[in-house]
C-alpha positions as YAML, in Angstrom:
chain: A
units: angstrom
residues:
- id: 1
  name: MET
  ca: [-20.54, -10.44, 14.45]
- id: 2
  name: CYS
  ca: [-17.46, -11.86, 13.17]
- id: 3
  name: GLY
  ca: [-14.21, -13.33, 14.74]
- id: 4
  name: MET
  ca: [-13.47, -15.37, 17.69]
- id: 5
  name: LYS
  ca: [-10.14, -14.16, 19.08]
- id: 6
  name: LEU
  ca: [-8.72, -10.65, 19.51]
- id: 7
  name: LYS
  ca: [-5.44, -9.26, 20.77]
- id: 8
  name: LEU
  ca: [-6.47, -6.72, 23.41]
- id: 9
  name: ILE
  ca: [-4.23, -3.66, 23.82]
- id: 10
  name: THR
  ca: [-6.48, -1.03, 25.37]
- id: 11
  name: VAL
  ca: [-8.77, -0.82, 28.43]
- id: 12
  name: LEU
  ca: [-10.89, 2.06, 29.50]
- id: 13
  name: ILE
  ca: [-10.57, 3.20, 33.17]
- id: 14
  name: ILE
  ca: [-14.33, 2.93, 33.48]
- id: 15
  name: GLY
  ca: [-14.27, -0.54, 32.11]
- id: 16
  name: VAL
  ca: [-14.09, -2.64, 28.83]
- id: 17
  name: PHE
  ca: [-17.02, -2.38, 26.34]
- id: 18
  name: TRP
  ca: [-18.02, -5.86, 25.09]
- id: 19
  name: SER
  ca: [-19.95, -6.29, 22.02]
- id: 20
  name: SER
  ca: [-23.43, -7.89, 22.19]
- id: 21
  name: GLY
  ca: [-23.58, -11.55, 21.36]
- id: 22
  name: VAL
  ca: [-20.16, -13.01, 21.01]
- id: 23
  name: GLY
  ca: [-17.77, -11.05, 23.30]
- id: 24
  name: LEU
  ca: [-15.73, -9.08, 20.87]
- id: 25
  name: VAL
  ca: [-13.97, -5.98, 22.11]
- id: 26
  name: HIS
  ca: [-14.52, -3.08, 19.63]
- id: 27
  name: ALA
  ca: [-11.76, -0.93, 18.22]
- id: 28
  name: SER
  ca: [-13.64, 2.22, 17.86]
- id: 29
  name: ASP
  ca: [-11.41, 3.71, 15.18]
- id: 30
  name: GLY
  ca: [-10.68, 0.54, 13.22]
- id: 31
  name: PRO
  ca: [-7.82, -0.23, 10.60]
- id: 32
  name: SER
  ca: [-5.08, 2.15, 10.03]
- id: 33
  name: ALA
  ca: [-4.84, 4.25, 6.87]
- id: 34
  name: ARG
  ca: [-4.37, 2.02, 3.78]
- id: 35
  name: MET
  ca: [-5.06, 1.44, 0.18]
- id: 36
  name: GLY
  ca: [-5.38, -1.62, -1.99]
- id: 37
  name: HIS
  ca: [-7.23, -3.66, 0.72]
- id: 38
  name: SER
  ca: [-10.25, -5.84, 0.06]
- id: 39
  name: MET
  ca: [-13.68, -6.05, 1.79]
- id: 40
  name: ALA
  ca: [-16.60, -8.48, 1.60]
- id: 41
  name: TYR
  ca: [-19.93, -8.80, 3.47]
- id: 42
  name: ASP
  ca: [-20.42, -11.95, 5.57]
- id: 43
  name: PRO
  ca: [-24.34, -12.35, 5.91]
- id: 44
  name: GLN
  ca: [-24.04, -15.20, 8.51]
- id: 45
  name: GLY
  ca: [-22.06, -12.92, 10.98]
- id: 46
  name: ASP
  ca: [-23.76, -9.69, 9.62]
- id: 47
  name: CYS
  ca: [-20.41, -7.90, 9.37]
- id: 48
  name: VAL
  ca: [-18.05, -6.62, 6.82]
- id: 49
  name: LEU
  ca: [-14.66, -8.17, 6.65]
- id: 50
  name: LEU
  ca: [-11.51, -6.30, 5.59]
- id: 51
  name: PHE
  ca: [-8.19, -7.88, 4.64]
- id: 52
  name: GLY
  ca: [-4.76, -6.69, 3.86]
- id: 53
  name: GLY
  ca: [-3.75, -3.37, 1.87]
- id: 54
  name: CYS
  ca: [-0.61, -1.22, 2.01]
- id: 55
  name: ILE
  ca: [0.61, 2.33, 2.79]
- id: 56
  name: TRP
  ca: [3.34, 4.37, 1.24]
- id: 57
  name: GLN
  ca: [5.14, 6.27, 4.03]
- id: 58
  name: ASP
  ca: [8.65, 7.48, 4.77]
- id: 59
  name: ASN
  ca: [9.72, 6.39, 1.32]
- id: 60
  name: ARG
  ca: [8.75, 2.76, 1.81]
- id: 61
  name: TYR
  ca: [5.73, 0.49, 1.49]
- id: 62
  name: THR
  ca: [4.13, -1.19, 4.57]
- id: 63
  name: PHE
  ca: [2.02, -4.27, 3.57]
- id: 64
  name: TYR
  ca: [-0.67, -5.45, 5.82]
- id: 65
  name: ASN
  ca: [-2.12, -9.04, 6.33]
- id: 66
  name: ASP
  ca: [-4.41, -8.09, 9.27]
- id: 67
  name: LEU
  ca: [-8.09, -8.95, 9.33]
- id: 68
  name: TRP
  ca: [-10.96, -6.75, 10.60]
- id: 69
  name: SER
  ca: [-14.73, -6.81, 10.91]
- id: 70
  name: TYR
  ca: [-17.15, -3.96, 10.91]
- id: 71
  name: SER
  ca: [-20.63, -4.16, 12.44]
- id: 72
  name: ASP
  ca: [-23.00, -1.77, 14.31]
- id: 73
  name: GLY
  ca: [-20.79, 1.27, 13.58]
- id: 74
  name: ALA
  ca: [-17.57, -0.33, 15.21]
- id: 75
  name: TRP
  ca: [-14.46, -2.00, 13.96]
- id: 76
  name: SER
  ca: [-12.91, -5.07, 15.67]
- id: 77
  name: GLU
  ca: [-9.63, -6.71, 14.76]
- id: 78
  name: ILE
  ca: [-9.67, -10.46, 14.34]
- id: 79
  name: GLU
  ca: [-6.55, -12.28, 15.55]
- id: 80
  name: VAL
  ca: [-5.95, -15.42, 13.55]
- id: 81
  name: SER
  ca: [-3.39, -17.89, 14.94]
- id: 82
  name: GLY
  ca: [-1.25, -20.12, 12.73]
- id: 83
  name: VAL
  ca: [-0.37, -19.79, 9.05]
- id: 84
  name: LYS
  ca: [-1.72, -16.82, 7.20]
- id: 85
  name: PRO
  ca: [-1.16, -14.96, 3.89]
- id: 86
  name: SER
  ca: [1.80, -12.68, 3.63]
- id: 87
  name: GLY
  ca: [0.93, -8.71, 3.58]
- id: 88
  name: ARG
  ca: [-0.28, -7.65, 0.10]
- id: 89
  name: PHE
  ca: [-2.49, -5.13, -1.65]
- id: 90
  name: ASN
  ca: [-4.75, -4.88, -4.73]
- id: 91
  name: ILE
  ca: [-6.04, -8.32, -3.75]
- id: 92
  name: PRO
  ca: [-8.57, -10.41, -5.70]
- id: 93
  name: MET
  ca: [-10.88, -11.48, -2.79]
- id: 94
  name: VAL
  ca: [-14.57, -12.72, -2.64]
- id: 95
  name: TYR
  ca: [-16.91, -14.15, -0.02]
- id: 96
  name: ILE
  ca: [-18.14, -17.83, -0.70]
- id: 97
  name: PRO
  ca: [-21.72, -18.05, 0.83]
- id: 98
  name: ASP
  ca: [-22.00, -21.80, 0.54]
- id: 99
  name: ARG
  ca: [-18.72, -22.39, 2.47]
- id: 100
  name: HIS
  ca: [-18.77, -19.40, 4.72]
- id: 101
  name: GLN
  ca: [-15.31, -18.54, 3.66]
- id: 102
  name: LEU
  ca: [-13.15, -15.74, 2.15]
- id: 103
  name: PHE
  ca: [-11.34, -16.76, -1.15]
- id: 104
  name: VAL
  ca: [-8.14, -14.86, -1.80]
- id: 105
  name: PHE
  ca: [-5.84, -15.22, -4.93]
- id: 106
  name: GLY
  ca: [-2.46, -13.37, -5.31]
- id: 107
  name: GLY
  ca: [-2.01, -9.67, -5.10]
- id: 108
  name: PHE
  ca: [1.04, -7.51, -4.68]
- id: 109
  name: SER
  ca: [3.56, -8.25, -1.88]
- id: 110
  name: SER
  ca: [6.83, -6.86, -0.77]
- id: 111
  name: SER
  ca: [8.69, -8.81, -3.53]
- id: 112
  name: ASP
  ca: [6.37, -8.91, -6.55]
- id: 113
  name: ARG
  ca: [2.99, -9.99, -7.76]
- id: 114
  name: ILE
  ca: [2.12, -13.43, -6.13]
- id: 115
  name: GLY
  ca: [-0.02, -16.33, -7.18]
- id: 116
  name: ASP
  ca: [-0.96, -18.25, -4.07]
- id: 117
  name: THR
  ca: [-4.56, -19.36, -3.37]
- id: 118
  name: TRP
  ca: [-5.99, -18.91, 0.13]
- id: 119
  name: ILE
  ca: [-9.29, -19.49, 2.03]
- id: 120
  name: TYR
  ca: [-10.24, -17.94, 5.41]
- id: 121
  name: ASP
  ca: [-12.63, -20.17, 7.23]
- id: 122
  name: ILE
  ca: [-14.78, -17.77, 9.18]
- id: 123
  name: ALA
  ca: [-16.30, -20.33, 11.62]
- id: 124
  name: ALA
  ca: [-13.06, -21.88, 12.26]
- id: 125
  name: ASN
  ca: [-11.14, -18.60, 12.37]
- id: 126
  name: GLU
  ca: [-8.15, -19.99, 10.30]
- id: 127
  name: TRP
  ca: [-6.38, -19.31, 7.07]
- id: 128
  name: ILE
  ca: [-5.83, -22.34, 4.76]
- id: 129
  name: LYS
  ca: [-3.35, -22.35, 1.94]
- id: 130
  name: LEU
  ca: [-4.71, -24.36, -1.03]
- id: 131
  name: GLN
  ca: [-2.34, -26.41, -3.14]
- id: 132
  name: PRO
  ca: [-4.21, -26.70, -6.52]
- id: 133
  name: ASP
  ca: [-2.59, -28.78, -9.23]
- id: 134
  name: THR
  ca: [-2.81, -25.88, -11.81]
- id: 135
  name: GLY
  ca: [-3.37, -22.11, -11.33]
- id: 136
  name: PRO
  ca: [-3.44, -18.72, -12.95]
- id: 137
  name: PRO
  ca: [0.01, -16.81, -13.50]
- id: 138
  name: ARG
  ca: [0.80, -14.51, -10.62]
- id: 139
  name: ARG
  ca: [-1.14, -11.22, -10.53]
- id: 140
  name: SER
  ca: [-2.82, -8.37, -8.74]
- id: 141
  name: ASP
  ca: [-5.70, -6.05, -9.64]
- id: 142
  name: ALA
  ca: [-7.85, -8.85, -11.12]
- id: 143
  name: ALA
  ca: [-11.70, -8.81, -11.28]
- id: 144
  name: ILE
  ca: [-13.17, -11.68, -9.24]
- id: 145
  name: ALA
  ca: [-16.56, -12.91, -8.29]
- id: 146
  name: TYR
  ca: [-18.36, -16.04, -7.06]
- id: 147
  name: ASP
  ca: [-20.87, -17.68, -9.33]
- id: 148
  name: GLY
  ca: [-23.49, -18.92, -6.87]
- id: 149
  name: VAL
  ca: [-25.30, -21.29, -9.36]
- id: 150
  name: ASN
  ca: [-22.36, -23.07, -10.65]
- id: 151
  name: LYS
  ca: [-20.39, -22.96, -7.42]
- id: 152
  name: VAL
  ca: [-17.12, -21.52, -9.04]
- id: 153
  name: VAL
  ca: [-14.99, -18.51, -8.69]
- id: 154
  name: VAL
  ca: [-14.47, -16.49, -11.88]
- id: 155
  name: MET
  ca: [-11.48, -14.32, -12.38]
- id: 156
  name: PHE
  ca: [-10.52, -12.11, -15.27]
- id: 157
  name: GLY
  ca: [-7.44, -10.10, -16.17]
- id: 158
  name: GLY
  ca: [-5.18, -8.23, -13.88]
- id: 159
  name: TYR
  ca: [-1.63, -6.98, -13.66]
- id: 160
  name: GLY
  ca: [0.90, -9.73, -14.18]
- id: 161
  name: ALA
  ca: [4.36, -10.43, -12.53]
- id: 162
  name: HIS
  ca: [6.37, -9.04, -15.45]
- id: 163
  name: ASP
  ca: [4.55, -5.70, -15.67]
- id: 164
  name: ASP
  ca: [2.13, -7.34, -18.27]
- id: 165
  name: THR
  ca: [-1.52, -6.67, -18.43]
- id: 166
  name: LEU
  ca: [-3.71, -9.80, -18.71]
- id: 167
  name: ASP
  ca: [-7.03, -10.80, -20.55]
- id: 168
  name: ASP
  ca: [-7.34, -14.56, -19.38]
- id: 169
  name: THR
  ca: [-10.47, -15.98, -17.70]
- id: 170
  name: TRP
  ca: [-10.02, -18.54, -15.01]
- id: 171
  name: VAL
  ca: [-12.44, -20.39, -12.74]
- id: 172
  name: PHE
  ca: [-11.73, -22.14, -9.48]
- id: 173
  name: ASP
  ca: [-14.01, -25.27, -9.22]
- id: 174
  name: PHE
  ca: [-14.77, -26.19, -5.56]
- id: 175
  name: SER
  ca: [-15.77, -29.74, -6.54]
- id: 176
  name: GLU
  ca: [-12.31, -30.38, -7.86]
- id: 177
  name: MET
  ca: [-10.44, -27.78, -5.68]
- id: 178
  name: ASN
  ca: [-8.60, -26.66, -8.75]
- id: 179
  name: TRP
  ca: [-8.17, -23.84, -11.18]
- id: 180
  name: ILE
  ca: [-9.28, -24.18, -14.93]
- id: 181
  name: GLU
  ca: [-8.52, -21.70, -17.72]
- id: 182
  name: LYS
  ca: [-11.52, -21.24, -19.91]
- id: 183
  name: ASN
  ca: [-10.20, -19.56, -22.98]
- id: 184
  name: PRO
  ca: [-13.41, -17.98, -24.31]
- id: 185
  name: THR
  ca: [-13.33, -16.80, -27.89]
- id: 186
  name: ASN
  ca: [-14.76, -13.37, -27.26]
- id: 187
  name: LYS
  ca: [-13.54, -11.33, -24.25]
- id: 188
  name: PRO
  ca: [-12.71, -7.90, -22.97]
- id: 189
  name: LEU
  ca: [-9.48, -6.21, -23.80]
- id: 190
  name: ILE
  ca: [-6.49, -6.80, -21.70]
- id: 191
  name: GLN
  ca: [-6.81, -4.87, -18.51]
- id: 192
  name: TYR
  ca: [-6.25, -4.37, -14.77]
- id: 193
  name: GLY
  ca: [-8.01, -2.52, -11.94]
- id: 194
  name: GLY
  ca: [-11.65, -3.56, -12.89]
- id: 195
  name: HIS
  ca: [-14.21, -5.33, -10.66]
- id: 196
  name: MET
  ca: [-16.77, -8.02, -11.04]
- id: 197
  name: VAL
  ca: [-19.93, -8.87, -8.99]
- id: 198
  name: TYR
  ca: [-22.50, -11.59, -9.07]
- id: 199
  name: ASP
  ca: [-26.06, -10.46, -9.63]
- id: 200
  name: SER
  ca: [-27.88, -13.12, -7.56]
- id: 201
  name: LEU
  ca: [-31.31, -11.82, -8.49]
- id: 202
  name: ASN
  ca: [-30.57, -12.56, -12.25]
- id: 203
  name: SER
  ca: [-27.85, -15.15, -11.81]
- id: 204
  name: GLU
  ca: [-25.39, -13.25, -13.85]
- id: 205
  name: LEU
  ca: [-21.65, -12.25, -13.52]
- id: 206
  name: ILE
  ca: [-21.20, -8.61, -14.36]
- id: 207
  name: MET
  ca: [-17.91, -6.74, -14.84]
- id: 208
  name: TYR
  ca: [-17.16, -3.05, -15.00]
- id: 209
  name: PRO
  ca: [-13.67, -2.88, -16.70]
- id: 210
  name: GLY
  ca: [-10.56, -1.03, -15.68]
- id: 211
  name: HIS
  ca: [-7.42, 0.26, -17.37]
- id: 212
  name: TRP
  ca: [-7.19, -1.41, -20.86]
- id: 213
  name: SER
  ca: [-4.52, -1.44, -23.40]
- id: 214
  name: ILE
  ca: [-3.79, -2.65, -26.99]
- id: 215
  name: LYS
  ca: [-0.39, -3.98, -27.87]
- id: 216
  name: SER
  ca: [1.37, -5.23, -31.00]
- id: 217
  name: ASN
  ca: [4.46, -7.39, -30.69]
- id: 218
  name: GLY
  ca: [4.77, -6.20, -27.00]
- id: 219
  name: ALA
  ca: [4.68, -2.54, -28.02]
- id: 220
  name: LEU
  ca: [1.84, -0.40, -26.58]
- id: 221
  name: ILE
  ca: [-0.32, 1.05, -29.38]
- id: 222
  name: SER
  ca: [-3.07, 2.66, -27.18]
- id: 223
  name: HIS
  ca: [-4.75, 2.50, -23.83]
- id: 224
  name: GLY
  ca: [-7.62, 3.86, -22.00]
- id: 225
  name: TYR
  ca: [-10.28, 3.30, -19.22]
- id: 226
  name: GLY
  ca: [-13.28, 1.16, -19.85]
- id: 227
  name: ASP
  ca: [-16.90, 2.45, -19.34]
- id: 228
  name: GLU
  ca: [-18.86, -0.49, -20.73]
- id: 229
  name: VAL
  ca: [-20.49, -3.40, -18.86]
- id: 230
  name: TRP
  ca: [-19.66, -6.95, -19.61]
- id: 231
  name: ARG
  ca: [-21.61, -10.18, -18.73]
- id: 232
  name: TYR
  ca: [-19.87, -13.54, -18.42]
- id: 233
  name: SER
  ca: [-21.75, -16.81, -18.99]
- id: 234
  name: TYR
  ca: [-19.98, -19.78, -17.36]
- id: 235
  name: GLU
  ca: [-22.36, -22.28, -19.20]
- id: 236
  name: GLU
  ca: [-21.49, -20.76, -22.60]
- id: 237
  name: ASN
  ca: [-17.99, -19.62, -21.80]
- id: 238
  name: SER
  ca: [-18.48, -16.30, -23.45]
- id: 239
  name: TRP
  ca: [-18.31, -12.58, -22.60]
- id: 240
  name: THR
  ca: [-20.95, -10.25, -23.84]
- id: 241
  name: GLU
  ca: [-20.63, -6.48, -23.88]
- id: 242
  name: LEU
  ca: [-23.75, -4.51, -22.80]
- id: 243
  name: GLU
  ca: [-23.74, -0.87, -24.17]
- id: 244
  name: THR
  ca: [-25.30, 1.78, -22.08]
- id: 245
  name: SER
  ca: [-26.05, 5.56, -22.23]
- id: 246
  name: PRO
  ca: [-25.71, 7.55, -20.19]
- id: 247
  name: LYS
  ca: [-22.98, 5.88, -18.19]
- id: 248
  name: PRO
  ca: [-20.03, 6.71, -15.88]
- id: 249
  name: ARG
  ca: [-16.78, 7.91, -17.10]
- id: 250
  name: GLY
  ca: [-14.13, 5.24, -17.72]
- id: 251
  name: ARG
  ca: [-11.86, 4.44, -14.78]
- id: 252
  name: TYR
  ca: [-9.87, 1.94, -12.82]
- id: 253
  name: TRP
  ca: [-9.10, 1.27, -9.12]
- id: 254
  name: PHE
  ca: [-12.74, 2.12, -8.36]
- id: 255
  name: ASN
  ca: [-15.09, 0.36, -5.92]
- id: 256
  name: LEU
  ca: [-17.88, -2.01, -6.91]
- id: 257
  name: ALA
  ca: [-20.66, -3.72, -4.71]
- id: 258
  name: TYR
  ca: [-23.74, -5.48, -5.37]
- id: 259
  name: ASP
  ca: [-27.09, -4.62, -3.68]
- id: 260
  name: THR
  ca: [-28.57, -8.10, -3.00]
- id: 261
  name: ASP
  ca: [-32.00, -6.56, -2.03]
- id: 262
  name: ASN
  ca: [-32.59, -4.36, -5.06]
- id: 263
  name: GLY
  ca: [-30.49, -6.11, -7.61]
- id: 264
  name: LYS
  ca: [-28.30, -3.13, -8.42]
- id: 265
  name: MET
  ca: [-24.62, -2.68, -8.91]
- id: 266
  name: ILE
  ca: [-23.06, 0.22, -7.01]
- id: 267
  name: LEU
  ca: [-19.96, 2.04, -8.24]
- id: 268
  name: PHE
  ca: [-17.93, 4.64, -6.45]
- id: 269
  name: GLY
  ca: [-14.78, 6.76, -7.21]
- id: 270
  name: GLY
  ca: [-11.55, 5.54, -8.78]
- id: 271
  name: SER
  ca: [-9.04, 7.10, -11.15]
- id: 272
  name: ASN
  ca: [-9.28, 7.90, -14.94]
- id: 273
  name: GLY
  ca: [-5.60, 8.45, -15.35]
- id: 274
  name: GLY
  ca: [-2.93, 11.15, -14.86]
- id: 275
  name: SER
  ca: [-4.09, 13.50, -12.19]
- id: 276
  name: SER
  ca: [-7.67, 12.81, -12.22]
- id: 277
  name: GLN
  ca: [-9.59, 11.04, -9.43]
- id: 278
  name: LEU
  ca: [-13.29, 10.65, -8.95]
- id: 279
  name: SER
  ca: [-15.94, 10.73, -6.05]
- id: 280
  name: ASP
  ca: [-19.12, 10.04, -8.03]
- id: 281
  name: THR
  ca: [-21.62, 7.30, -7.16]
- id: 282
  name: TRP
  ca: [-23.66, 5.29, -9.80]
- id: 283
  name: LEU
  ca: [-26.22, 2.53, -9.61]
- id: 284
  name: TYR
  ca: [-26.50, -0.07, -12.45]
- id: 285
  name: ASP
  ca: [-29.80, -1.89, -13.05]
- id: 286
  name: TYR
  ca: [-29.07, -5.06, -15.05]
- id: 287
  name: GLU
  ca: [-32.78, -5.76, -16.04]
- id: 288
  name: GLU
  ca: [-33.06, -2.21, -17.45]
- id: 289
  name: ASN
  ca: [-29.56, -2.18, -18.58]
- id: 290
  name: SER
  ca: [-29.30, 1.40, -17.36]
- id: 291
  name: TRP
  ca: [-27.10, 3.66, -15.07]
- id: 292
  name: SER
  ca: [-28.34, 6.35, -12.80]
- id: 293
  name: GLU
  ca: [-25.96, 8.73, -10.81]
- id: 294
  name: ILE
  ca: [-26.49, 9.63, -7.17]
- id: 295
  name: THR
  ca: [-25.79, 13.22, -6.68]
- id: 296
  name: THR
  ca: [-26.47, 13.78, -3.13]
- id: 297
  name: GLN
  ca: [-24.02, 15.68, -0.79]
- id: 298
  name: PRO
  ca: [-21.97, 15.17, 1.28]
- id: 299
  name: ARG
  ca: [-19.87, 12.28, -0.38]
- id: 300
  name: PRO
  ca: [-16.39, 10.82, 0.36]
- id: 301
  name: PRO
  ca: [-13.50, 12.80, -0.99]
- id: 302
  name: VAL
  ca: [-12.02, 11.80, -4.37]
- id: 303
  name: ARG
  ca: [-9.97, 8.53, -4.05]
- id: 304
  name: ALA
  ca: [-8.89, 5.39, -5.60]
- id: 305
  name: ASN
  ca: [-7.88, 1.90, -4.31]
- id: 306
  name: SER
  ca: [-10.33, 2.01, -1.51]
- id: 307
  name: ALA
  ca: [-12.74, -0.87, -0.83]
- id: 308
  name: MET
  ca: [-16.53, -1.26, -0.09]
- id: 309
  name: ALA
  ca: [-19.00, -3.91, 0.55]
- id: 310
  name: TYR
  ca: [-22.86, -4.04, 0.70]
- id: 311
  name: SER
  ca: [-24.56, -5.06, 3.92]
- id: 312
  name: SER
  ca: [-27.94, -6.58, 3.28]
- id: 313
  name: SER
  ca: [-29.13, -6.21, 6.81]
- id: 314
  name: SER
  ca: [-28.85, -2.38, 6.80]
- id: 315
  name: ASN
  ca: [-29.30, -2.00, 3.06]
- id: 316
  name: SER
  ca: [-26.11, 0.09, 3.02]
- id: 317
  name: VAL
  ca: [-22.61, 0.21, 1.64]
- id: 318
  name: VAL
  ca: [-19.49, 0.39, 3.89]
- id: 319
  name: LEU
  ca: [-16.47, 2.15, 2.39]
- id: 320
  name: PHE
  ca: [-13.02, 2.32, 4.02]
- id: 321
  name: GLY
  ca: [-9.72, 3.97, 3.06]
- id: 322
  name: GLY
  ca: [-8.12, 4.45, -0.20]
- id: 323
  name: SER
  ca: [-5.47, 6.88, -1.60]
- id: 324
  name: HIS
  ca: [-5.35, 10.37, -2.94]
- id: 325
  name: LEU
  ca: [-3.17, 11.78, -5.73]
- id: 326
  name: ASN
  ca: [-1.11, 13.76, -3.27]
- id: 327
  name: GLN
  ca: [0.03, 10.37, -1.82]
- id: 328
  name: ALA
  ca: [-2.27, 10.85, 1.26]
- id: 329
  name: THR
  ca: [-3.79, 7.55, 2.43]
- id: 330
  name: TYR
  ca: [-7.19, 7.49, 4.11]
- id: 331
  name: ASP
  ca: [-8.40, 5.78, 7.27]
- id: 332
  name: ASP
  ca: [-11.97, 7.03, 7.25]
- id: 333
  name: THR
  ca: [-15.25, 4.91, 7.12]
- id: 334
  name: TRP
  ca: [-18.27, 6.07, 5.16]
- id: 335
  name: ILE
  ca: [-21.66, 4.57, 4.87]
- id: 336
  name: LEU
  ca: [-24.04, 4.94, 1.89]
- id: 337
  name: ASP
  ca: [-27.73, 4.48, 2.64]
- id: 338
  name: VAL
  ca: [-28.91, 2.96, -0.58]
- id: 339
  name: GLU
  ca: [-32.62, 3.87, -0.23]
- id: 340
  name: THR
  ca: [-31.76, 7.58, 0.45]
- id: 341
  name: GLY
  ca: [-28.67, 7.84, -1.58]
- id: 342
  name: ILE
  ca: [-27.04, 9.76, 1.26]
- id: 343
  name: TRP
  ca: [-23.31, 9.18, 2.34]
- id: 344
  name: SER
  ca: [-22.29, 9.56, 6.05]
- id: 345
  name: GLU
  ca: [-18.95, 9.51, 7.56]
- id: 346
  name: ILE
  ca: [-18.51, 7.51, 10.74]
- id: 347
  name: VAL
  ca: [-16.77, 9.78, 13.26]
- id: 348
  name: VAL
  ca: [-13.84, 8.45, 15.30]
- id: 349
  name: GLU
  ca: [-13.79, 9.59, 18.95]
- id: 350
  name: ASN
  ca: [-10.87, 7.52, 20.40]
- id: 351
  name: GLU
  ca: [-8.43, 5.02, 19.28]
- id: 352
  name: SER
  ca: [-7.77, 1.45, 20.12]
- id: 353
  name: GLN
  ca: [-6.12, -0.87, 17.68]
- id: 354
  name: THR
  ca: [-3.46, -3.48, 16.93]
- id: 355
  name: GLU
  ca: [-2.11, -4.07, 13.56]
- id: 356
  name: GLU
  ca: [0.02, -6.81, 12.09]
- id: 357
  name: GLN
  ca: [2.17, -5.37, 9.56]
- id: 358
  name: GLN
  ca: [4.70, -6.80, 7.06]
- id: 359
  name: SER
  ca: [6.94, -3.89, 5.91]
- id: 360
  name: ILE
  ca: [10.30, -3.05, 4.69]
- id: 361
  name: PRO
  ca: [12.38, -3.12, 6.76]
- id: 362
  name: GLY
  ca: [10.11, -4.85, 9.46]
- id: 363
  name: PHE
  ca: [7.29, -5.35, 11.85]
- id: 364
  name: THR
  ca: [5.66, -2.32, 13.67]
- id: 365
  name: PHE
  ca: [3.41, -2.11, 16.63]
- id: 366
  name: SER
  ca: [1.43, 0.85, 17.82]
- id: 367
  name: ALA
  ca: [-1.30, 1.93, 20.07]
- id: 368
  name: VAL
  ca: [-2.63, 5.34, 20.92]
- id: 369
  name: CYS
  ca: [-4.40, 6.56, 24.02]
- id: 370
  name: ILE
  ca: [-6.82, 9.48, 24.27]
- id: 371
  name: GLY
  ca: [-8.59, 11.07, 27.05]
- id: 372
  name: ILE
  ca: [-9.35, 8.66, 29.83]
- id: 373
  name: VAL
  ca: [-8.00, 5.74, 27.76]
- id: 374
  name: PHE
  ca: [-4.75, 4.11, 28.96]
- id: 375
  name: THR
  ca: [-2.71, 1.57, 27.08]
- id: 376
  name: LEU
  ca: [-1.64, -1.79, 28.48]
- id: 377
  name: TRP
  ca: [0.91, -4.00, 26.79]
- id: 378
  name: ILE
  ca: [-0.69, -7.40, 27.16]
- id: 379
  name: LYS
  ca: [1.61, -10.33, 26.31]
- id: 380
  name: ARG
  ca: [-1.04, -12.92, 25.84]
- id: 381
  name: SER
  ca: [-4.23, -13.21, 23.65]
- id: 382
  name: TYR
  ca: [-7.47, -14.05, 25.26]
- id: 383
  name: LYS
  ca: [-9.63, -16.54, 23.49]
- id: 384
  name: LEU
  ca: [-13.17, -15.05, 23.63]
- id: 385
  name: ARG
  ca: [-16.19, -17.40, 24.11]
- id: 386
  name: VAL
  ca: [-18.97, -17.13, 21.58]
...
């Protein structure tokens, strides 16, 4: 389980339910509805971590910088004291297993795209803002992954601060604690909304692209949605396109996760432009260079800008939230059993949550009581013992 400190806002009349092992109090429903958040699996804590996101409601965006953990069918909010990233969405984020940390760069905030670099130290339960000498231009929607052999974060593309789409490749080297631009000669088209994973069984960085465009003298000539697979070699500093057939429809703002047990990349949903959103699920086998579609029912409704992560302990994928074309924003949690290919929705029975929001115009706080649950406003936070 993850986290060491929670803000308690709800108590059951019949008592408080404590999680096994570390004394976390579970919020049975979890995070509020949102899109553009990021998720990653922490194998040491055996939980999925969720950070940030936003919601469009009442003609304004509300940006989140809250942190949640999911394990054993329940969500728990982690309260982190001290400095922390501002609220943001469409966030490049990746888990660093060697350091037991989350790594975050940029995203879209209340003012614009941003270009700050953060790590969340899971064991210490604290956010740390890094101050590298150099760094990528501000952006959101970039593809990012951690190369476990070379111990570097690799990031490609994204949506820039001046509404420009990017095609640059950057690495963050932990030995130097600094960003380095790589400038490979061959690379994918400028794009945003794609995702990248690290294939740990084959020691390969694999990317499924997003919304690409071709420009001349700043003018848009054509655009589309990538459906090819790309491999990046850090040693050779080169991108290689891997053609496959059959394959998923091109898209962006989809979900991508990596099955560390079976060595397969898992793709779900997204948008392929206009009024079209998707709810299909595909598996990519790098060794065979082949895609296969999972066609079982039920499945999550069509959506984009959701997030998901693979849990190795349960051989399953956890998916949360996202948005629909009619501007509805989801707060549902779905589990994909990778072995059977069956999606199952986690049913919410009662609510207990606290959220830290950064919105325009300001901060909001809410709690809902159902049935025998009553809400207490507790002015202090309890530090829970591990």
